[in-house]
mmCIF file of C-alpha atoms in Angstrom:
data_model
loop_
_atom_site.group_PDB
_atom_site.id
_atom_site.type_symbol
_atom_site.label_atom_id
_atom_site.label_comp_id
_atom_site.label_asym_id
_atom_site.label_seq_id
_atom_site.Cartn_x
_atom_site.Cartn_y
_atom_site.Cartn_z
ATOM 1 C CA THR A 299 -265.988 46.882 -35.952
ATOM 2 C CA GLN A 300 -264.709 50.360 -36.717
ATOM 3 C CA LEU A 301 -265.875 52.725 -33.994
ATOM 4 C CA LEU A 302 -264.662 55.745 -35.928
ATOM 5 C CA GLU A 303 -265.390 56.159 -39.628
ATOM 6 C CA GLN A 304 -262.969 58.526 -41.321
ATOM 7 C CA SER A 305 -263.341 59.794 -44.875
ATOM 8 C CA PRO A 306 -262.051 60.150 -47.445
ATOM 9 C CA GLN A 307 -259.333 57.533 -47.252
ATOM 10 C CA PHE A 308 -257.249 59.217 -49.957
ATOM 11 C CA LEU A 309 -257.150 62.828 -51.102
ATOM 12 C CA SER A 310 -254.943 64.185 -53.883
ATOM 13 C CA ILE A 311 -255.232 67.904 -54.582
ATOM 14 C CA GLN A 312 -253.365 70.852 -56.052
ATOM 15 C CA GLU A 313 -251.669 73.504 -53.962
ATOM 16 C CA GLY A 314 -254.114 76.258 -53.005
ATOM 17 C CA GLU A 315 -257.228 74.078 -52.889
ATOM 18 C CA ASN A 316 -259.374 73.613 -49.799
ATOM 19 C CA LEU A 317 -260.305 70.252 -48.303
ATOM 20 C CA THR A 318 -262.307 68.693 -45.504
ATOM 21 C CA VAL A 319 -261.761 65.397 -43.701
ATOM 22 C CA TYR A 320 -264.612 63.840 -41.741
ATOM 23 C CA CYS A 321 -264.651 61.624 -38.677
ATOM 24 C CA ASN A 322 -267.928 60.043 -37.535
ATOM 25 C CA SER A 323 -269.019 57.628 -34.835
ATOM 26 C CA SER A 324 -272.222 56.180 -33.430
ATOM 27 C CA SER A 325 -270.753 56.540 -29.948
ATOM 28 C CA VAL A 326 -270.290 59.627 -27.825
ATOM 29 C CA PHE A 327 -266.691 60.366 -27.093
ATOM 30 C CA SER A 328 -265.387 62.328 -24.167
ATOM 31 C CA SER A 329 -262.806 63.948 -26.421
ATOM 32 C CA LEU A 330 -261.387 63.621 -29.899
ATOM 33 C CA GLN A 331 -257.888 64.187 -31.141
ATOM 34 C CA TRP A 332 -256.454 64.862 -34.585
ATOM 35 C CA TYR A 333 -252.964 63.718 -35.493
ATOM 36 C CA ARG A 334 -250.749 64.199 -38.525
ATOM 37 C CA GLN A 335 -248.149 61.588 -39.402
ATOM 38 C CA GLU A 336 -245.326 61.671 -41.929
ATOM 39 C CA PRO A 337 -243.802 58.464 -43.356
ATOM 40 C CA GLY A 338 -241.551 56.668 -40.891
ATOM 41 C CA GLU A 339 -242.423 59.027 -38.034
ATOM 42 C CA GLY A 340 -244.830 58.909 -35.122
ATOM 43 C CA PRO A 341 -248.176 60.724 -35.150
ATOM 44 C CA VAL A 342 -247.979 64.335 -34.006
ATOM 45 C CA LEU A 343 -250.892 65.705 -32.005
ATOM 46 C CA LEU A 344 -252.539 68.656 -33.769
ATOM 47 C CA VAL A 345 -255.511 69.386 -31.542
ATOM 48 C CA THR A 346 -257.863 67.989 -28.912
ATOM 49 C CA VAL A 347 -261.565 68.903 -28.915
ATOM 50 C CA VAL A 348 -263.637 68.261 -25.837
ATOM 51 C CA THR A 349 -266.798 70.381 -25.837
ATOM 52 C CA GLY A 350 -269.708 69.746 -28.207
ATOM 53 C CA GLY A 351 -269.808 72.443 -30.884
ATOM 54 C CA GLU A 352 -266.227 73.438 -30.217
ATOM 55 C CA VAL A 353 -264.209 75.008 -33.030
ATOM 56 C CA LYS A 354 -260.443 75.305 -32.894
ATOM 57 C CA LYS A 355 -258.089 76.893 -35.395
ATOM 58 C CA LEU A 356 -254.447 76.144 -36.039
ATOM 59 C CA LYS A 357 -253.209 78.487 -38.775
ATOM 60 C CA ARG A 358 -254.934 77.215 -41.952
ATOM 61 C CA LEU A 359 -256.488 74.208 -40.157
ATOM 62 C CA THR A 360 -259.967 74.425 -38.618
ATOM 63 C CA PHE A 361 -261.252 71.651 -36.382
ATOM 64 C CA GLN A 362 -264.888 71.204 -35.377
ATOM 65 C CA PHE A 363 -266.480 68.874 -32.844
ATOM 66 C CA GLY A 364 -270.150 68.072 -33.399
ATOM 67 C CA ASP A 365 -272.765 69.223 -30.923
ATOM 68 C CA ALA A 366 -273.508 65.635 -29.942
ATOM 69 C CA ARG A 367 -269.792 64.791 -29.690
ATOM 70 C CA LYS A 368 -270.184 61.998 -32.244
ATOM 71 C CA ASP A 369 -268.450 63.620 -35.203
ATOM 72 C CA SER A 370 -265.629 65.945 -36.085
ATOM 73 C CA SER A 371 -264.119 67.566 -39.139
ATOM 74 C CA LEU A 372 -260.795 68.977 -40.194
ATOM 75 C CA HIS A 373 -260.818 71.718 -42.825
ATOM 76 C CA ILE A 374 -257.621 72.915 -44.491
ATOM 77 C CA THR A 375 -257.664 76.192 -46.359
ATOM 78 C CA ALA A 376 -255.265 76.840 -49.243
ATOM 79 C CA ALA A 377 -253.421 73.541 -48.878
ATOM 80 C CA GLN A 378 -249.669 73.490 -49.329
ATOM 81 C CA PRO A 379 -247.275 70.639 -50.213
ATOM 82 C CA GLY A 380 -246.063 70.709 -46.608
ATOM 83 C CA ASP A 381 -249.548 69.588 -45.523
ATOM 84 C CA THR A 382 -248.959 66.213 -47.176
ATOM 85 C CA GLY A 383 -249.261 63.343 -44.713
ATOM 86 C CA LEU A 384 -251.544 60.855 -43.016
ATOM 87 C CA TYR A 385 -254.250 62.542 -40.943
ATOM 88 C CA LEU A 386 -255.725 60.471 -38.139
ATOM 89 C CA CYS A 387 -258.707 61.160 -35.947
ATOM 90 C CA ALA A 388 -258.803 59.370 -32.633
ATOM 91 C CA GLY A 389 -261.654 59.336 -30.143
ATOM 92 C CA VAL A 390 -261.399 58.748 -26.427
ATOM 93 C CA PHE A 391 -264.016 56.623 -24.702
ATOM 94 C CA THR A 392 -263.691 56.428 -20.957
ATOM 95 C CA ASP A 393 -263.860 52.825 -19.801
ATOM 96 C CA ARG A 394 -265.912 52.472 -16.690
ATOM 97 C CA GLY A 395 -263.807 51.812 -13.630
ATOM 98 C CA SER A 396 -260.642 52.600 -15.540
ATOM 99 C CA THR A 397 -258.343 55.530 -15.124
ATOM 100 C CA LEU A 398 -257.463 55.389 -18.774
ATOM 101 C CA GLY A 399 -259.158 56.820 -21.816
ATOM 102 C CA ARG A 400 -258.579 54.278 -24.565
ATOM 103 C CA LEU A 401 -257.836 55.881 -27.933
ATOM 104 C CA TYR A 402 -259.780 54.569 -30.930
ATOM 105 C CA PHE A 403 -258.378 55.533 -34.329
ATOM 106 C CA GLY A 404 -260.102 56.163 -37.623
ATOM 107 C CA ARG A 405 -258.602 54.507 -40.721
ATOM 108 C CA GLY A 406 -256.757 57.702 -41.630
ATOM 109 C CA THR A 407 -256.786 60.060 -44.606
ATOM 110 C CA GLN A 408 -253.714 60.068 -46.823
ATOM 111 C CA LEU A 409 -253.419 63.623 -48.141
ATOM 112 C CA THR A 410 -251.139 64.525 -51.043
ATOM 113 C CA VAL A 411 -250.822 68.170 -52.064
ATOM 114 C CA TRP A 412 -249.116 68.723 -55.420
ATOM 115 C CA PRO A 413 -247.163 71.927 -56.177
ATOM 116 C CA ASP B 995 -241.672 69.346 -23.240
ATOM 117 C CA THR B 996 -243.877 66.774 -24.948
ATOM 118 C CA GLU B 997 -241.140 64.482 -26.140
ATOM 119 C CA VAL B 998 -241.229 60.732 -26.175
ATOM 120 C CA THR B 999 -237.997 59.114 -27.302
ATOM 121 C CA GLN B 1000 -237.563 55.662 -28.798
ATOM 122 C CA THR B 1001 -234.500 53.588 -29.586
ATOM 123 C CA PRO B 1002 -233.381 52.209 -31.892
ATOM 124 C CA LYS B 1003 -234.766 54.090 -34.891
ATOM 125 C CA HIS B 1004 -234.340 51.065 -37.134
ATOM 126 C CA LEU B 1005 -233.899 47.378 -36.282
ATOM 127 C CA VAL B 1006 -233.325 44.362 -38.499
ATOM 128 C CA MET B 1007 -233.478 41.000 -36.794
ATOM 129 C CA GLY B 1008 -233.635 37.357 -37.697
ATOM 130 C CA MET B 1009 -236.399 35.055 -36.581
ATOM 131 C CA THR B 1010 -234.173 33.466 -33.922
ATOM 132 C CA ASN B 1011 -232.844 36.714 -32.453
ATOM 133 C CA LYS B 1012 -233.743 38.388 -29.172
ATOM 134 C CA LYS B 1013 -233.901 42.167 -29.165
ATOM 135 C CA SER B 1014 -235.511 44.973 -27.181
ATOM 136 C CA LEU B 1015 -237.164 48.262 -28.045
ATOM 137 C CA LYS B 1016 -236.897 51.134 -25.588
ATOM 138 C CA CYS B 1017 -239.104 54.119 -24.880
ATOM 139 C CA GLU B 1018 -238.649 57.026 -22.478
ATOM 140 C CA GLN B 1019 -240.704 60.051 -21.424
ATOM 141 C CA HIS B 1020 -240.090 62.739 -18.825
ATOM 142 C CA MET B 1021 -243.508 64.420 -18.814
ATOM 143 C CA GLY B 1022 -244.627 62.775 -15.578
ATOM 144 C CA HIS B 1023 -247.165 60.706 -17.474
ATOM 145 C CA ARG B 1024 -248.364 57.592 -15.668
ATOM 146 C CA ALA B 1025 -249.803 55.737 -18.653
ATOM 147 C CA MET B 1026 -247.607 54.314 -21.416
ATOM 148 C CA TYR B 1027 -248.556 52.433 -24.551
ATOM 149 C CA TRP B 1028 -247.134 50.199 -27.258
ATOM 150 C CA TYR B 1029 -248.677 50.301 -30.721
ATOM 151 C CA LYS B 1030 -247.935 48.426 -33.937
ATOM 152 C CA GLN B 1031 -248.481 50.206 -37.239
ATOM 153 C CA LYS B 1032 -248.420 48.832 -40.755
ATOM 154 C CA ALA B 1033 -247.929 51.135 -43.750
ATOM 155 C CA LYS B 1034 -250.816 53.521 -44.492
ATOM 156 C CA LYS B 1035 -252.854 52.034 -41.594
ATOM 157 C CA PRO B 1036 -253.733 53.492 -38.181
ATOM 158 C CA PRO B 1037 -251.791 52.363 -35.106
ATOM 159 C CA GLU B 1038 -253.035 49.174 -33.424
ATOM 160 C CA LEU B 1039 -252.917 49.063 -29.639
ATOM 161 C CA MET B 1040 -250.767 46.274 -28.183
ATOM 162 C CA PHE B 1041 -250.193 47.010 -24.495
ATOM 163 C CA VAL B 1042 -251.068 49.637 -21.898
ATOM 164 C CA TYR B 1043 -249.238 50.265 -18.644
ATOM 165 C CA SER B 1044 -250.811 52.348 -15.902
ATOM 166 C CA TYR B 1045 -248.705 53.251 -12.884
ATOM 167 C CA GLU B 1046 -246.101 50.739 -14.047
ATOM 168 C CA LYS B 1047 -248.590 47.872 -14.080
ATOM 169 C CA LEU B 1048 -249.817 46.118 -17.187
ATOM 170 C CA SER B 1049 -253.492 47.008 -17.526
ATOM 171 C CA ILE B 1050 -254.282 46.046 -21.126
ATOM 172 C CA ASN B 1051 -252.891 43.278 -23.339
ATOM 173 C CA GLU B 1052 -254.698 43.223 -26.671
ATOM 174 C CA SER B 1053 -254.187 39.463 -27.141
ATOM 175 C CA VAL B 1054 -250.653 40.025 -28.350
ATOM 176 C CA PRO B 1055 -248.568 36.859 -29.051
ATOM 177 C CA SER B 1056 -246.146 35.931 -26.279
ATOM 178 C CA ARG B 1057 -243.176 36.546 -28.568
ATOM 179 C CA PHE B 1058 -243.752 40.209 -27.598
ATOM 180 C CA SER B 1059 -243.027 40.842 -23.923
ATOM 181 C CA PRO B 1060 -243.509 44.327 -22.450
ATOM 182 C CA GLU B 1061 -241.793 45.661 -19.362
ATOM 183 C CA CYS B 1062 -242.126 48.902 -17.424
ATOM 184 C CA PRO B 1063 -239.083 49.271 -15.124
ATOM 185 C CA ASN B 1064 -240.217 52.679 -13.814
ATOM 186 C CA SER B 1065 -242.656 55.472 -14.581
ATOM 187 C CA SER B 1066 -240.432 56.939 -17.307
ATOM 188 C CA LEU B 1067 -239.334 53.823 -19.156
ATOM 189 C CA LEU B 1068 -241.080 51.230 -21.271
ATOM 190 C CA ASN B 1069 -239.461 48.278 -23.005
ATOM 191 C CA LEU B 1070 -240.696 45.771 -25.528
ATOM 192 C CA HIS B 1071 -238.739 42.509 -25.609
ATOM 193 C CA LEU B 1072 -238.821 40.604 -28.882
ATOM 194 C CA HIS B 1073 -238.089 36.909 -29.377
ATOM 195 C CA ALA B 1074 -238.705 34.486 -32.216
ATOM 196 C CA LEU B 1075 -240.554 36.999 -34.346
ATOM 197 C CA GLN B 1076 -242.100 36.275 -37.718
ATOM 198 C CA PRO B 1077 -241.666 38.272 -40.949
ATOM 199 C CA GLU B 1078 -245.274 39.494 -40.619
ATOM 200 C CA ASP B 1079 -244.250 41.245 -37.407
ATOM 201 C CA SER B 1080 -242.292 43.744 -39.495
ATOM 202 C CA ALA B 1081 -243.870 47.144 -38.830
ATOM 203 C CA LEU B 1082 -243.395 50.528 -37.191
ATOM 204 C CA TYR B 1083 -243.607 50.133 -33.417
ATOM 205 C CA LEU B 1084 -244.788 53.232 -31.620
ATOM 206 C CA CYS B 1085 -244.614 54.163 -27.985
ATOM 207 C CA ALA B 1086 -246.960 56.749 -26.499
ATOM 208 C CA SER B 1087 -247.683 58.248 -23.101
ATOM 209 C CA SER B 1088 -250.511 60.165 -21.478
ATOM 210 C CA GLN B 1089 -251.586 61.598 -18.154
ATOM 211 C CA ASP B 1090 -253.866 59.657 -15.911
ATOM 212 C CA LYS B 1091 -257.546 60.594 -15.556
ATOM 213 C CA LEU B 1092 -257.024 61.522 -11.919
ATOM 214 C CA ALA B 1093 -254.874 64.423 -13.086
ATOM 215 C CA GLY B 1094 -257.805 65.921 -14.953
ATOM 216 C CA ALA B 1095 -256.306 65.003 -18.286
ATOM 217 C CA THR B 1096 -258.016 65.000 -21.653
ATOM 218 C CA TYR B 1097 -256.262 61.697 -22.475
ATOM 219 C CA GLU B 1098 -253.975 63.274 -25.019
ATOM 220 C CA GLN B 1099 -251.438 60.727 -26.111
ATOM 221 C CA TYR B 1100 -247.992 61.813 -27.215
ATOM 222 C CA PHE B 1101 -246.175 59.495 -29.566
ATOM 223 C CA GLY B 1102 -242.519 58.775 -30.054
ATOM 224 C CA PRO B 1103 -240.931 58.645 -33.507
ATOM 225 C CA GLY B 1104 -241.180 54.870 -33.642
ATOM 226 C CA THR B 1105 -238.861 51.958 -34.332
ATOM 227 C CA ARG B 1106 -238.946 50.569 -37.856
ATOM 228 C CA LEU B 1107 -238.609 46.794 -37.336
ATOM 229 C CA THR B 1108 -237.766 44.379 -40.139
ATOM 230 C CA VAL B 1109 -237.813 40.646 -39.431
ATOM 231 C CA THR B 1110 -235.860 38.555 -41.928
#
């Protein structure tokens, strides 16, 4: 069972276009993280959202966390070839009695931006 | 500094070999993780160590044996692997909840493992 549904799975666009990636769950997460991964490398943390309704910006990237903390989106404005990569959302659900927040990943969105 | 280092970067091993993957972090994190990742797929959790003790084993075959010698180091010992074990193996670390963390996990660059 996939706790996090991420869409679209693949996205191929031209330089300068805008795009949005969605991450949805039926569960409430204590926080949600977005990562970007290039081939052969580890995921790099882009942002963590914690508060329902929160909006964070990172240059041309805008991240939103839903009011109910069950969904999130990543919007890229004026995409560039350097944005190409695998984008992963990952939600944290706090196990009861545990000091760890297990990270549940979405399937990922493979973004290709053509010059 | 949010760096997690992993060695080696690449590893090719036969099905009868014994090898080890190494991971190190100096962020004072008390939780460390091993993940396996196939191409174009999300990472799959294998093991979690908390305060140097194994707290989660996601039903990983015994041919993978984790070890946490101290709070900064994490090893993954490999023995009698199968070709389907070929993948990118990622190490990650995070703060513990008691430190008021948001559970952000920081990943190393990974070890590309090929089993022949």
